[in-house]
Structure formats: C-alpha cells, structure tokens
Short mmCIF file of C-alpha atoms and ligand atoms in Angstrom, two decimals:
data_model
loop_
_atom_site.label_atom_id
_atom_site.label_comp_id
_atom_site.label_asym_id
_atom_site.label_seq_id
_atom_site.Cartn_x
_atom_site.Cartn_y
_atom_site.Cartn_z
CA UNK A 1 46.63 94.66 167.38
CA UNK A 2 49.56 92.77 165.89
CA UNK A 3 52.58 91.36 166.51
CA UNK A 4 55.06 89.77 163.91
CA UNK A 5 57.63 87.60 165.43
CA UNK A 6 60.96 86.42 164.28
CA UNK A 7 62.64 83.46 165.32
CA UNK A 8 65.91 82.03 164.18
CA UNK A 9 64.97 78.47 163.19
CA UNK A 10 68.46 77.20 163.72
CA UNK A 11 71.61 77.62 166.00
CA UNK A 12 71.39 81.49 165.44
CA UNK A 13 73.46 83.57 162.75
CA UNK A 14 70.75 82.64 160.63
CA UNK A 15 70.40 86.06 159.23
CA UNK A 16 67.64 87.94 161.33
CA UNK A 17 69.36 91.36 162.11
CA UNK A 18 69.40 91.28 158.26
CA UNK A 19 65.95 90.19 157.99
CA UNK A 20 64.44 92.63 161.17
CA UNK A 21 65.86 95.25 159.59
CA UNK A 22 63.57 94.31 156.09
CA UNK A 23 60.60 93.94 158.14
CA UNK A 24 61.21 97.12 160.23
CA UNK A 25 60.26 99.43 157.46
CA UNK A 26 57.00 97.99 158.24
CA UNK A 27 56.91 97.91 161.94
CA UNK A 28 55.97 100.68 164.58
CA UNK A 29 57.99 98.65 167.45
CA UNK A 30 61.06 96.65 167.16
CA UNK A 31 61.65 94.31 170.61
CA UNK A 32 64.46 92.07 171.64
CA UNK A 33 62.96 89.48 174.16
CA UNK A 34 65.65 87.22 174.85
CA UNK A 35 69.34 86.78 175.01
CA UNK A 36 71.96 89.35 176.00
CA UNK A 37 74.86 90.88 173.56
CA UNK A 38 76.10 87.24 172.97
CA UNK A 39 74.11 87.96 170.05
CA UNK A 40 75.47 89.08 166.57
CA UNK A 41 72.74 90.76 164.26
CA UNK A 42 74.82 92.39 161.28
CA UNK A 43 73.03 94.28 159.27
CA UNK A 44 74.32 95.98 156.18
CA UNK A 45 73.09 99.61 155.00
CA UNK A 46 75.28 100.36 151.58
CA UNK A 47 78.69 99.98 152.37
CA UNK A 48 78.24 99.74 155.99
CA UNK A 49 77.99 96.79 158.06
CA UNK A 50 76.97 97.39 161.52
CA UNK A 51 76.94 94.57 164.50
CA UNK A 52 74.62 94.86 166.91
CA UNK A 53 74.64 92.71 169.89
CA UNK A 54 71.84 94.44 172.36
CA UNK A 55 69.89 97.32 170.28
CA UNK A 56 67.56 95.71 168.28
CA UNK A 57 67.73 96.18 164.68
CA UNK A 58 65.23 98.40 164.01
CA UNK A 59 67.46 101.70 165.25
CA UNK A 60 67.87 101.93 161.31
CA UNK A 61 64.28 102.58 160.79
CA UNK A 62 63.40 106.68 162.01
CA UNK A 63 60.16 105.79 162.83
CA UNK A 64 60.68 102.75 164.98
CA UNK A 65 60.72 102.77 168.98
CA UNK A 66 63.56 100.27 169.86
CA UNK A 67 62.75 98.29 173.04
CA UNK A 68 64.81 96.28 175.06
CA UNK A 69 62.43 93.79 176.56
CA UNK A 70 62.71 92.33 180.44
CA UNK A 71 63.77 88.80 178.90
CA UNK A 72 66.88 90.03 177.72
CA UNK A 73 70.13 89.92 180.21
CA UNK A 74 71.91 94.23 179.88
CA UNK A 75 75.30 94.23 179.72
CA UNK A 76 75.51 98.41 180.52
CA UNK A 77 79.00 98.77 179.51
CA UNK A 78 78.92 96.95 176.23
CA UNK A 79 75.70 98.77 175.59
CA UNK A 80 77.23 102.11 175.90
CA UNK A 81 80.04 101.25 173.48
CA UNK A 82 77.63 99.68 170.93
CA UNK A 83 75.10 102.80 170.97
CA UNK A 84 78.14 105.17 170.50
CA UNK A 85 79.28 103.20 167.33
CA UNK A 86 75.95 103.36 165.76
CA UNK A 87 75.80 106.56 166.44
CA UNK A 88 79.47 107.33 164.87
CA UNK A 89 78.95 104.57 161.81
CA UNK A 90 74.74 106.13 161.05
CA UNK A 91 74.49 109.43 162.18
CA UNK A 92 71.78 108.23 164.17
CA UNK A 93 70.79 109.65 167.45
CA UNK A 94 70.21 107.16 170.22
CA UNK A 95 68.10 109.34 172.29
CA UNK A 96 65.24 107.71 175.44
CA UNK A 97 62.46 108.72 172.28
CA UNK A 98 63.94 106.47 170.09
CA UNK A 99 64.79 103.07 172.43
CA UNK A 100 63.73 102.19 176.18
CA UNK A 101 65.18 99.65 178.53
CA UNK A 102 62.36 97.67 180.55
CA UNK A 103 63.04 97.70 184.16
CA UNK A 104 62.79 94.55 184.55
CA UNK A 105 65.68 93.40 182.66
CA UNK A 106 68.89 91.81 184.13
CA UNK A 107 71.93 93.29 184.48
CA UNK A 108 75.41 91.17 183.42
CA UNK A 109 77.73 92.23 185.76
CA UNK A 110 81.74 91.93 185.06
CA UNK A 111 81.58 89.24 187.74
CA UNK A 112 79.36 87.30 185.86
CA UNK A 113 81.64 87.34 183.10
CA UNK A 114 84.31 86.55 184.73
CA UNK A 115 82.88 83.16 186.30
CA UNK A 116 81.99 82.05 182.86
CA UNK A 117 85.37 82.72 180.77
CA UNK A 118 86.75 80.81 184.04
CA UNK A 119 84.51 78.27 183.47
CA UNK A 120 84.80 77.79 180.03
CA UNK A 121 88.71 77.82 180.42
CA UNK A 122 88.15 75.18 183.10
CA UNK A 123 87.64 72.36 180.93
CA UNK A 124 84.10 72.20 181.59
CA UNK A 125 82.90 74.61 178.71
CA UNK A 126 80.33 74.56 176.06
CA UNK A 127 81.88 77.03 174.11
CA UNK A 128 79.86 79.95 175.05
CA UNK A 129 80.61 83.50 173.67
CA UNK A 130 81.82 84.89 177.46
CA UNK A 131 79.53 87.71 177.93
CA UNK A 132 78.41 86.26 181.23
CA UNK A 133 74.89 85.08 180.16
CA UNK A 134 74.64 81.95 182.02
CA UNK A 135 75.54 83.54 185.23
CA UNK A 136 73.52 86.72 184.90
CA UNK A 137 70.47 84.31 184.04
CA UNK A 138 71.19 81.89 187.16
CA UNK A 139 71.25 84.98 189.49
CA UNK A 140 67.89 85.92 187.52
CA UNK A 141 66.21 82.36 188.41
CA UNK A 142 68.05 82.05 191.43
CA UNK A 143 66.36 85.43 192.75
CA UNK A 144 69.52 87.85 193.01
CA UNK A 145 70.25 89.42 190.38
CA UNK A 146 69.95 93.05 189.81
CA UNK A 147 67.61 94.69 187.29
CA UNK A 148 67.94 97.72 185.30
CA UNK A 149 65.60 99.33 186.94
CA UNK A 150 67.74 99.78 190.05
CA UNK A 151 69.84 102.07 187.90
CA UNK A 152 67.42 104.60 188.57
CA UNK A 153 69.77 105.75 191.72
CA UNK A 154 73.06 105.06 190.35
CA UNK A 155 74.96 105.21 193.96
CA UNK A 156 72.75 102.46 195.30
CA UNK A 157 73.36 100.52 192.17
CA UNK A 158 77.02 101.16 192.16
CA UNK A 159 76.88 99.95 195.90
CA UNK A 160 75.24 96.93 194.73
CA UNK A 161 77.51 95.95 191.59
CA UNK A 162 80.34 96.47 194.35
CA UNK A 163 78.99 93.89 196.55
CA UNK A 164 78.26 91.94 193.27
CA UNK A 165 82.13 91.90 193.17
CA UNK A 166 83.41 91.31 196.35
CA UNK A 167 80.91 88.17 196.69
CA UNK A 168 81.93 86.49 193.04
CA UNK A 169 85.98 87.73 193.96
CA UNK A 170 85.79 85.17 196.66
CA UNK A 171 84.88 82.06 194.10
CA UNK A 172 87.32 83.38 191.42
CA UNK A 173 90.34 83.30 193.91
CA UNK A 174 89.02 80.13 195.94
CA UNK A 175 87.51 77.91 193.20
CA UNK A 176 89.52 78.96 190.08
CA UNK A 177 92.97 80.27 191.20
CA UNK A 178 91.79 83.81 189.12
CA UNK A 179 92.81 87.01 189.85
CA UNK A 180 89.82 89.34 191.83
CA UNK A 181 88.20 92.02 189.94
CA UNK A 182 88.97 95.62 191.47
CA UNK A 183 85.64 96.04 193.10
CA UNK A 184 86.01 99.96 193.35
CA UNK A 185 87.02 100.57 189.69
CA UNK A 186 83.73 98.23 188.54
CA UNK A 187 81.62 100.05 190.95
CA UNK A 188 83.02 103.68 190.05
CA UNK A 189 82.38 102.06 185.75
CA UNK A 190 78.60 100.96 186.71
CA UNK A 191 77.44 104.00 188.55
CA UNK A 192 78.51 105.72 185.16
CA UNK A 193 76.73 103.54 183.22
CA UNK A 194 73.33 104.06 185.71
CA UNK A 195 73.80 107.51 185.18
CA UNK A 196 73.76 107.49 181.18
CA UNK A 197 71.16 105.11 180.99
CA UNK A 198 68.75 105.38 183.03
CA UNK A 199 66.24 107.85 181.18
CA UNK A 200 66.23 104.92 178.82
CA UNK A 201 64.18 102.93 180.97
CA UNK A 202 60.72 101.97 181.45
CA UNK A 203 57.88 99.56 181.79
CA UNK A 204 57.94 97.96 178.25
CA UNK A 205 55.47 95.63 178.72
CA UNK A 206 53.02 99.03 179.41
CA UNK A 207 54.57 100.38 176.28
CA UNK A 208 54.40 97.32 174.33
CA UNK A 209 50.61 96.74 175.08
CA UNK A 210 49.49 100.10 175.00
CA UNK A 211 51.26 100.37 171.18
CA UNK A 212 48.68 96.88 170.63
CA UNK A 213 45.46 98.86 171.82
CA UNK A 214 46.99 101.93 169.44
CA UNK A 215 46.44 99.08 166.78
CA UNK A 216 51.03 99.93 165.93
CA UNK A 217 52.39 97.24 164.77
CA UNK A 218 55.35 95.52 166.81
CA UNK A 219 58.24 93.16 165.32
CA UNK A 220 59.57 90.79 168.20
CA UNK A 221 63.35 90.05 166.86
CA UNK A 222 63.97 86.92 168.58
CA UNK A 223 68.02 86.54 169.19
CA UNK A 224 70.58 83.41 168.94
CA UNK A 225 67.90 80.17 167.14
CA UNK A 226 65.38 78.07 168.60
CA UNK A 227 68.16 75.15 168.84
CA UNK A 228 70.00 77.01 171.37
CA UNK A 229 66.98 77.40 173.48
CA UNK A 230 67.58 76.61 177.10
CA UNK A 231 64.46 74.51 177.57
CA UNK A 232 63.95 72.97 173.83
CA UNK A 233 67.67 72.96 172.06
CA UNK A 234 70.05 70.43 172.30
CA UNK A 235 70.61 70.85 175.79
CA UNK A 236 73.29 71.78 178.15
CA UNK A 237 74.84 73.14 174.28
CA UNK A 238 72.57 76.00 174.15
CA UNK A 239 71.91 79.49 176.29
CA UNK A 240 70.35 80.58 178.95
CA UNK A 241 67.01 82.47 177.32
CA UNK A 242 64.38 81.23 175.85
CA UNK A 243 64.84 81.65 172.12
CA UNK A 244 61.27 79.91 171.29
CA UNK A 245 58.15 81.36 170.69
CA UNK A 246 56.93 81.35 174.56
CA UNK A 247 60.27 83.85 175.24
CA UNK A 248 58.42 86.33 173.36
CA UNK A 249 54.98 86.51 175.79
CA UNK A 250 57.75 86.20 178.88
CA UNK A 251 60.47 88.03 177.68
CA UNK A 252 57.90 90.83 176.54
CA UNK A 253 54.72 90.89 178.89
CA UNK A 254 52.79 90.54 175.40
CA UNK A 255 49.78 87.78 175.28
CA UNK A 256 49.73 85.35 172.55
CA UNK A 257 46.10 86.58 170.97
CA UNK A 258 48.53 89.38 169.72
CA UNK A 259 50.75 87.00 168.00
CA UNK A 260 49.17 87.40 164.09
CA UNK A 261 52.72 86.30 162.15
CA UNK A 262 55.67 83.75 162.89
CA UNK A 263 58.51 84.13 160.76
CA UNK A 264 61.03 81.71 160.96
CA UNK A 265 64.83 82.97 159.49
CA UNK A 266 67.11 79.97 158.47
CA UNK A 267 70.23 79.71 156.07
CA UNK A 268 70.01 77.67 153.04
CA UNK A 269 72.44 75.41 154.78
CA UNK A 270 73.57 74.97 158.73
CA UNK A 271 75.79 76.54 161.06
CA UNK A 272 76.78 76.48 164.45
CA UNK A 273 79.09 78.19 166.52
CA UNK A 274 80.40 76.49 170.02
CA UNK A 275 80.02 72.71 171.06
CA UNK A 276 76.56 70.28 170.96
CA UNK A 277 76.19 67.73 168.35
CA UNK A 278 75.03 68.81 164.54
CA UNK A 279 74.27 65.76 162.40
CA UNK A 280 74.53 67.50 158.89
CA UNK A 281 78.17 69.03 159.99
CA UNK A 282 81.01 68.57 157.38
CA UNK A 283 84.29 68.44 157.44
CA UNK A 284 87.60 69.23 154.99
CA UNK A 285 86.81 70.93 151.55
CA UNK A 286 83.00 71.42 151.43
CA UNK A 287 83.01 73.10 154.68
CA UNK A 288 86.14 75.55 153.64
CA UNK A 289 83.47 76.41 150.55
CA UNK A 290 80.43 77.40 152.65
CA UNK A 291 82.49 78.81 155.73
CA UNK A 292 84.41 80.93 153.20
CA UNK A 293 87.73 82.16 153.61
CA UNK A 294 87.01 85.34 156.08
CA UNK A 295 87.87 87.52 153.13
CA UNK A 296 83.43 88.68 153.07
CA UNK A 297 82.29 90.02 155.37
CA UNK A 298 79.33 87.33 155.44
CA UNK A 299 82.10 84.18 155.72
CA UNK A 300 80.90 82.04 158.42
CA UNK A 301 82.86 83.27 161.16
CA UNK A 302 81.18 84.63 164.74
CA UNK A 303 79.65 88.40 164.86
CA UNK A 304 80.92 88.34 168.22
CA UNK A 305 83.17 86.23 169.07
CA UNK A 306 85.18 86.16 165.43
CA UNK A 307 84.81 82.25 165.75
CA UNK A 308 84.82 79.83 162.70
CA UNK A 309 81.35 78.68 162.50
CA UNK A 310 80.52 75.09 162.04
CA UNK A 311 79.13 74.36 158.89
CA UNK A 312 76.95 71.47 157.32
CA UNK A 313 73.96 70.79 154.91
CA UNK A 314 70.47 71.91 155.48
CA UNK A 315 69.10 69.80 158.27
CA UNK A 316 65.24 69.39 157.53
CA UNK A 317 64.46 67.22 160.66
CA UNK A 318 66.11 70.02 162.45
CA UNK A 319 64.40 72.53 160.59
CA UNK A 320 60.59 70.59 160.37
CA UNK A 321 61.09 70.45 163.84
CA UNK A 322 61.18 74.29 164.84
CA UNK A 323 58.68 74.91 162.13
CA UNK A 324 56.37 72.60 164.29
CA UNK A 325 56.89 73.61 167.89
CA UNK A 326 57.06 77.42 167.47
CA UNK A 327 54.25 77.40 164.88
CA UNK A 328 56.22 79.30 162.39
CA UNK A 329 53.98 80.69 159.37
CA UNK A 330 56.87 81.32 156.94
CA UNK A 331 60.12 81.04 156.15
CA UNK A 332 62.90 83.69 155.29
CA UNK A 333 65.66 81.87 153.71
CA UNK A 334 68.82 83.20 153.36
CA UNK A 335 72.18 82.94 152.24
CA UNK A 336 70.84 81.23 148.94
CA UNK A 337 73.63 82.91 146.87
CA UNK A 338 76.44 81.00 148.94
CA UNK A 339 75.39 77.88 147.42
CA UNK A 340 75.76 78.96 143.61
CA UNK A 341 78.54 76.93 142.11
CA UNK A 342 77.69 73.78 143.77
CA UNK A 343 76.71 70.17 141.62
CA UNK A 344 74.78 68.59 144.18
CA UNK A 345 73.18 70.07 147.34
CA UNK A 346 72.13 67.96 149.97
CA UNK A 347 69.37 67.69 152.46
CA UNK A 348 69.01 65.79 155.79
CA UNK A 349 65.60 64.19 155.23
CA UNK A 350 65.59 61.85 158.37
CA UNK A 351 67.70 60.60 161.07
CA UNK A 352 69.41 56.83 161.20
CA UNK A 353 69.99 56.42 165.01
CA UNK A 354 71.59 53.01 165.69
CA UNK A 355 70.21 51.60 162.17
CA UNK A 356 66.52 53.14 162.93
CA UNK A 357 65.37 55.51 161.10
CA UNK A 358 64.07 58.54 163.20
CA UNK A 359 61.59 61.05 161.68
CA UNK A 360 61.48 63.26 164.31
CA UNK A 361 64.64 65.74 166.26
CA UNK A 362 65.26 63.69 169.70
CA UNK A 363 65.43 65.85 172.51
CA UNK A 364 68.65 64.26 174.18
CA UNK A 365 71.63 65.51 172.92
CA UNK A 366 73.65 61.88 173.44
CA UNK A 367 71.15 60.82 171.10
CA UNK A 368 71.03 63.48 168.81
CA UNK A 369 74.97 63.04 168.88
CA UNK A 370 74.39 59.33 167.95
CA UNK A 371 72.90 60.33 164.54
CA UNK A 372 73.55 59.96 161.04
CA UNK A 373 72.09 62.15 158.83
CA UNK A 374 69.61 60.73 155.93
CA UNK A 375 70.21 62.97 152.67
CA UNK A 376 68.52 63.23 149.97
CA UNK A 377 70.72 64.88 146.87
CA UNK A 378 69.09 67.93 145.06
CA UNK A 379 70.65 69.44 141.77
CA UNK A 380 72.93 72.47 142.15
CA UNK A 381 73.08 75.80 139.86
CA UNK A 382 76.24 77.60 138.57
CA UNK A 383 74.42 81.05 138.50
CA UNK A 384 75.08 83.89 140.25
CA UNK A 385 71.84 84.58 142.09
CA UNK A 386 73.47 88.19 143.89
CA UNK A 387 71.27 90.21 141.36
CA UNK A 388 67.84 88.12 141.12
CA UNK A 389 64.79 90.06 142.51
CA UNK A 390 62.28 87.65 141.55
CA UNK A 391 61.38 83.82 142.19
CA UNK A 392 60.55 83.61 138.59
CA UNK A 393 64.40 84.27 137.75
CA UNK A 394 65.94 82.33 139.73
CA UNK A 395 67.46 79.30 138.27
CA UNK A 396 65.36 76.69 137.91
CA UNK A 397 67.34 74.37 140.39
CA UNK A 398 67.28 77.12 142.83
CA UNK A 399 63.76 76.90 142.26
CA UNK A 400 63.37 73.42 142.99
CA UNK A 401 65.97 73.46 145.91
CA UNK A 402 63.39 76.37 147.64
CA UNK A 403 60.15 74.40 146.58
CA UNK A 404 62.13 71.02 148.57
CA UNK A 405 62.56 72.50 151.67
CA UNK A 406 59.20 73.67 151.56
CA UNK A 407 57.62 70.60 151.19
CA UNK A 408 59.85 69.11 153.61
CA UNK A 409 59.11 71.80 156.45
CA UNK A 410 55.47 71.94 155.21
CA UNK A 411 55.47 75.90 155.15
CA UNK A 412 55.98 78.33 152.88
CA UNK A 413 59.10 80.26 151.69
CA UNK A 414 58.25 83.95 151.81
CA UNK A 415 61.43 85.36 151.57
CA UNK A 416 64.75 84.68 150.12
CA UNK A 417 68.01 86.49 150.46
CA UNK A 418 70.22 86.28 148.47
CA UNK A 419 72.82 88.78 149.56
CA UNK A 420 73.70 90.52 152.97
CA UNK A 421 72.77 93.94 151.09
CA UNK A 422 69.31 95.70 151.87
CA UNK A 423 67.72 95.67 147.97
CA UNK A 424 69.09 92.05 147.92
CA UNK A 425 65.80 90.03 148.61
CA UNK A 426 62.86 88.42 146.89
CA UNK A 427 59.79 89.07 148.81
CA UNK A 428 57.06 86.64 147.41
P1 LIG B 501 71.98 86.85 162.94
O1 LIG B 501 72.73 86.62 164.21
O2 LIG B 501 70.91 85.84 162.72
O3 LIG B 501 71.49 88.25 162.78
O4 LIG B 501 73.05 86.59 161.76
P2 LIG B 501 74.54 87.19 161.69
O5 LIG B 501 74.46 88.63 161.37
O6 LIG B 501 75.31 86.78 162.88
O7 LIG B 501 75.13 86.35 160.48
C1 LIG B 501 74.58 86.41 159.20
C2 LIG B 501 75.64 86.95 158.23
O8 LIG B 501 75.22 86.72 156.91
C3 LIG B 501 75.84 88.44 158.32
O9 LIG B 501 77.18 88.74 158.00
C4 LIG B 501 74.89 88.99 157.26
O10 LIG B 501 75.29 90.25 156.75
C5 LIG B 501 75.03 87.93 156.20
N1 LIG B 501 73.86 87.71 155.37
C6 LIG B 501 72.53 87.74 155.70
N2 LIG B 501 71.77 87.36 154.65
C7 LIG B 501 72.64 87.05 153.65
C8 LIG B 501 72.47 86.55 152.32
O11 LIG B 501 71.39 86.30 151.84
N3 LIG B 501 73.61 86.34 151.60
C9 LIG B 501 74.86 86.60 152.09
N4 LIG B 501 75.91 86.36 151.34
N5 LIG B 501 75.04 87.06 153.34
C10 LIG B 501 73.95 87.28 154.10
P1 LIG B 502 72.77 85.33 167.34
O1 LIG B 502 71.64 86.11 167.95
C1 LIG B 502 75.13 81.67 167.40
C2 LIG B 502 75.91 79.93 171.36
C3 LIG B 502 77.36 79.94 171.80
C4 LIG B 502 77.38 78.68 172.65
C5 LIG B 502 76.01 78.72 173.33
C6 LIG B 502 76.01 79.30 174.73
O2 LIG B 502 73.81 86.18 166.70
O3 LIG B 502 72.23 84.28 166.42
P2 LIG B 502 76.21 81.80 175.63
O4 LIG B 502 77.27 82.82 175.46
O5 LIG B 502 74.88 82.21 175.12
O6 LIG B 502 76.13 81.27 177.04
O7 LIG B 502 76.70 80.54 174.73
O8 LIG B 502 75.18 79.50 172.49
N1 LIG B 502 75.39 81.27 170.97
C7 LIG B 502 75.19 81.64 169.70
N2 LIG B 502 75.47 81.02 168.53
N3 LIG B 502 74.52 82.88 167.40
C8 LIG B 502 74.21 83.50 168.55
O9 LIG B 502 73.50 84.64 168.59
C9 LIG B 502 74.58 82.91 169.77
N4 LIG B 502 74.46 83.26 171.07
C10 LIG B 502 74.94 82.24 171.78
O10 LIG B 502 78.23 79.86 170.71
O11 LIG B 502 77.42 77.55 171.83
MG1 LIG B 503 74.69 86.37 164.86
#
C-alpha cells in the first residue's frame, strides 16, 4: 500500500496542480485533504489552461478516481460551476465513477462568505481570498457546521442552509451595517446543489483504505503551502486547514504507515499572496521581473483571486524549515525558466533578527516580521531553459543554483519545471 503526498513547501501557488497532474499518470487515486476552492491549481494541457479550485487535479488522468477528502471545506455552488467548465474546456465527463465527495466534508455556506468579505472589508483582514473558509472551518471546530453528507435529503439540507442564513443575517445587519442575504433564494440555490451532488458522495476514508489493501496507489495533493498552515505558518496570516503533512492522515482517514513518498513543490523563488511578513520580499524593478507583467498566463498574479502576488528571493530558512517538519523526501522545483536572464540570484541562507543571526524559521510572526534576510549571491544564466529535458543540459549555473538549494534544504531535487506546459519537466 502506498501513498505519495504533495505538499506545497511555501505560501501556496507553488506549482502543484501542475505537478499532481505529472504524478497522476502514475497514481490510481488523486485526494484533496485540505483547504476549500480558495485554492488555485492551474494546470495546462496544450493550449489549455484550466483552474481548478476544489476537483483535484487528477480529473485529467481517465484512470484516476478523484476524491474530495473530509478535510476539505465544499463550496456546492462554486463546485458545480467549476465541474461544468472542465467538462466544456476537456470533454471530460464528471460522472460519481470518476470523483466522490466524503460525507464528512464541510459545507461553505453563502453566509460564511459573507461574514468574511465583511470582515476583511472591516479593517481587520488578512487578506484572505473570500470564499468563506475561516468561517466554514470555525463552524467545523465549533461543532455546527453542516456536512455534505446531509445533502443526501436535499429539503432538509435546504431547510438547514436557510436557517444557516437567517442566523448569520442577524450579525451582518447588527455587527457590520451589511445588507441580509435572501434566505429563500440561498435555500431554493442549495437544495439544487444537494440534488446534483449528492450521488457524488461517500465514505472516502473506506474508499481510500480499501484502494491501500488493493495495493492502488493514491496521490494526496495537498492545497495552499505549509506556511499558510493554520497551526505551523506564520500565524493569524495563514488559513484555516491544515496544509502540513498531519492534514493528510486527518483530512483523509489514511494512517501514516501508508505514507511511502513526500514531495515537497516550491518555486525557484518566493511568493505570497495576502498579508503576513516574508523576509526575502522585494520591492520596485526586480519584483516587476519575476511577477511579470500579467501578459503569461504564469505571471505571478492569484488563480483565484487575480491578485498581484508578492514576490521575493528563494527563502532557504523558510524552505529548510518545511523540508524538516513535514519530512519531505524530494523536491519539485519549479518555475526555473522565470529566472533565465538574471546576473545574480540570491538566496536567504539565515535570518539576522535584531543583529543575531537565526538559523532556524521563528514561529511568531512579530518576529518573523522583525527579520532581515541573510543572502548568499549565486551566479545567474542568460539561457533559455523552456526547451531543456535533461539536468545534464541545463546551464551550468542553473546547475549549480539547483545543486545550492539542495544542499541548503538537505534533500534532493527530483524534479524541475521549467515551463507551465505538460512535456516541460526534467524528471531525474
Ligand atoms: P498551485 O496553486 O500550487 O497549483 O500553483 P498555481 O497554479 O496557483 O500557480 C502556478 C502558476 O505557474 C500556474 O500558472 C502554472 O501554470 C505555472 N507554472 C507551473 N510550473 C511552471 C514552470 O515551471 N514555469 C512556468 N513558467 N510556469 C509554471
Ligand atoms: P493554492 O492551493 C496562495 C492565502 C490568502 C490569505 C490566507 C488566508 O492555490 O496554493 P483564506 O481565503 O484561505 O482564508 O486566506 O491564505 N491563501 C493562498 N495563497 N495560494 C493559495 O492556494 C491560497 N489559499 C489561501 O491569500 O493570505
Ligand atoms: Mg494556486
């Protein structure tokens, strides 16, 4: 029995809808375990470049069984819409044989949504993507949310997405001067939804560990980066899921014997998208090169959200760090090709926090904010690297840059990408 995981070793949007859909052509399973559709996964099949936010990004592969795993929070209306454009961009059929729902997954309800754009408008934001995941995941903890399973009777569920309404309508008016949310219309939407999904669902973690005694191979595709996760980022600037390794056992109902591979995705440089400090970030020119101007479709600006990401230098403490904690066996790296053209690259070796130098990623985020980075300057290449299929070709700077980061994160670089197009990857 085997599962491979993938983790995004960063602030997410490190490239592992891209890399998922690689390691699907190997995989009998493909799970999402945590997160909700703030996530952006683009993945790019010839021409086409398709966003998924809650299917997991195996639906590309015919042979793989897509699950949606209890961990992750449903959002059954953007769901809909996203399995009708894959179906209209692929051809694909989304039918219950080729992705289930687990039962136990939370549903995001509109009022959920609504508290957190009111929230975020209220001055007292993070700069989350407004898809309602930190309230759907309080109600979760809190004991009252709703799972998917109850849309096995859609009337009852309708009946309790109303109530959902009527009770968050309430704090919108009284606490943020907001409009109410027209609790029949929602209700009317939801019991829709039940209806169209609810053949999808099923006990996944039954699914999951009867494909392990089958000896099928599952890929856990972990969503947003292990620096956004709500126990271990750089907390309160992260999510609500757990984006480590442990999401993957909770998020799944999978035990960790079955864990045989950890593959961590990061970019060749950093990104992040919403507030929380980021000691590597630049500012004026550099970071207009490795955004990009929004003209490619890879630029650094949100799947979701259409956001300019943050951008900075390769943090290695950062980077070491999630290596370490989530016991990550490898590395995909991607995004190499952005970095042609540049004279020097650099690296954040260490931290300087008030004139010390730290070796390791502090958990508070005042401190982490308090941080200089400590860089250490690696040659550039003017190459174009779009068309290289082997380590061996790369330039030999490219070559060194790779072999740096490895010895810095103490684990080995497996994969590099070096283009958002399927063939454009050195597997080593
Ligand atoms: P995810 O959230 O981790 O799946 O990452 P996103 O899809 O949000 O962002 C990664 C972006 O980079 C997408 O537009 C990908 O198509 C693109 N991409 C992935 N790998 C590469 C690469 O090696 N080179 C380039 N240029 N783009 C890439
Ligand atoms: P993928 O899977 C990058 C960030 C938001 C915000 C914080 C909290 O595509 O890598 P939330 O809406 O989750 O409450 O927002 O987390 N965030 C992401 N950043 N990639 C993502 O997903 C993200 N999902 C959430 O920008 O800072
Ligand atoms: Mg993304």
């Amino acid at each position: 029995m085997a599962i491979s995981v993938l983790l995004g070793a960063q602030w997410g949007d490190e490239g592992k809808g891209r890399i998922t859909d690689a390691l699907a052509a190997h995989a009998d399973v493909v799970a999402r375990f945590n997160g909700g559709d703030n996530a952006g996964h683009s993945v790019t099949i010839g021409t086409q470049v398709v966003r998924l936010h809650t299917i997991p990004s195996g639906i590309f592969r015919a042979d793989c069984l897509c699950v949606i795993g209890n961990g992750v929070v449903l959002n059954p209306r953007t769901l809909l819409k996203e399995m009708a454009e894959v179906e209209r961009a692929t051809g694909i059929t989304i039918s219950p044989a080729r992705m289930k729902i687990s039962e136990a997954a939370h549903i995001i309800l509109p009022g959920h949504i609504a508290l957190d754009a009111a929230r975020e408008a209220g001055g007292g934001g993070i700069g989350t993507t407004q898809r309602g995941i930190g309230f759907a995941y309080m109600d979760k903890a809190s004991r009252t949310g709703l799972r998917a399973g109850s849309m096995h009777d859609p009337e009852r569920f309708g009946d309790a997405v109303h109530d959902h309404v009527v009770q968050v309508n309430r704090v919108l008016e009284r606490e943020y001067e907001r409009p109410p949310l027209d609790a029949d219309t929602v209700a009317a939407e939801y019991t829709s939804a039940a209806q169209q999904l609810n053949a999808f669902l099923a006990n996944t973690s039954l699914i999951a560990l009867d494909a392990l005694a089958a000896n099928k191979r599952i890929l856990a595709e972990g969503a947003q980066g292990v620096m956004l996760d709500i126990d271990h980022g750089t907390y309160p600037f992260v999510t609500s899921s757990s984006a480590t390794i442990g999401g993957v056992m909770t998020g799944l109902g999978v035990p960790p014997q079955a864990i045989e591979r950890v593959v961590g995705v990061a970019k060749a440089f950093s990104t992040r998208v919403g507030g929380g400090p980021m000691v590597t970030e630049l500012q004026g020119d550099m970071a207009m090169r490795l955004r990009g101007t929004g003209k490619n479709p890879w630029d650094e600006y949100g799947s979701t959200t259409g956001r300019p990401r943050r951008v900075g230098w390769l943090d290695a403490v950062a980077l070491r760090h999630a290596v370490r904690m989530n016991g990550i066996s490898e590395l995909a790296l991607t995004k190499l090709d952005v970095l042609s053209g540049l004279e020097t690259l650099r690296v954040a070796t260490a931290y300087a926090y008030r004139g010390e130098k730290l070796a390791f990623f502090p958990q508070d985020s005042e401190v982490l904010a308090l941080c200089e980075p400590v860089y250490e300057d690696l040659p550039g290449w003017i190459e174009d690297v779009t068309a290289v299929r082997t380590f061996e070709a790369l330039p030999k700077a490219a070559q060194a840059y790779i072999a740096q980061v490895e010895a810095l994160v103490n684990t080995r670089v497996t994969i590099v990408s070096v283009g958002p197009e399927r063939e454009q990857m050195i597997q080593r």
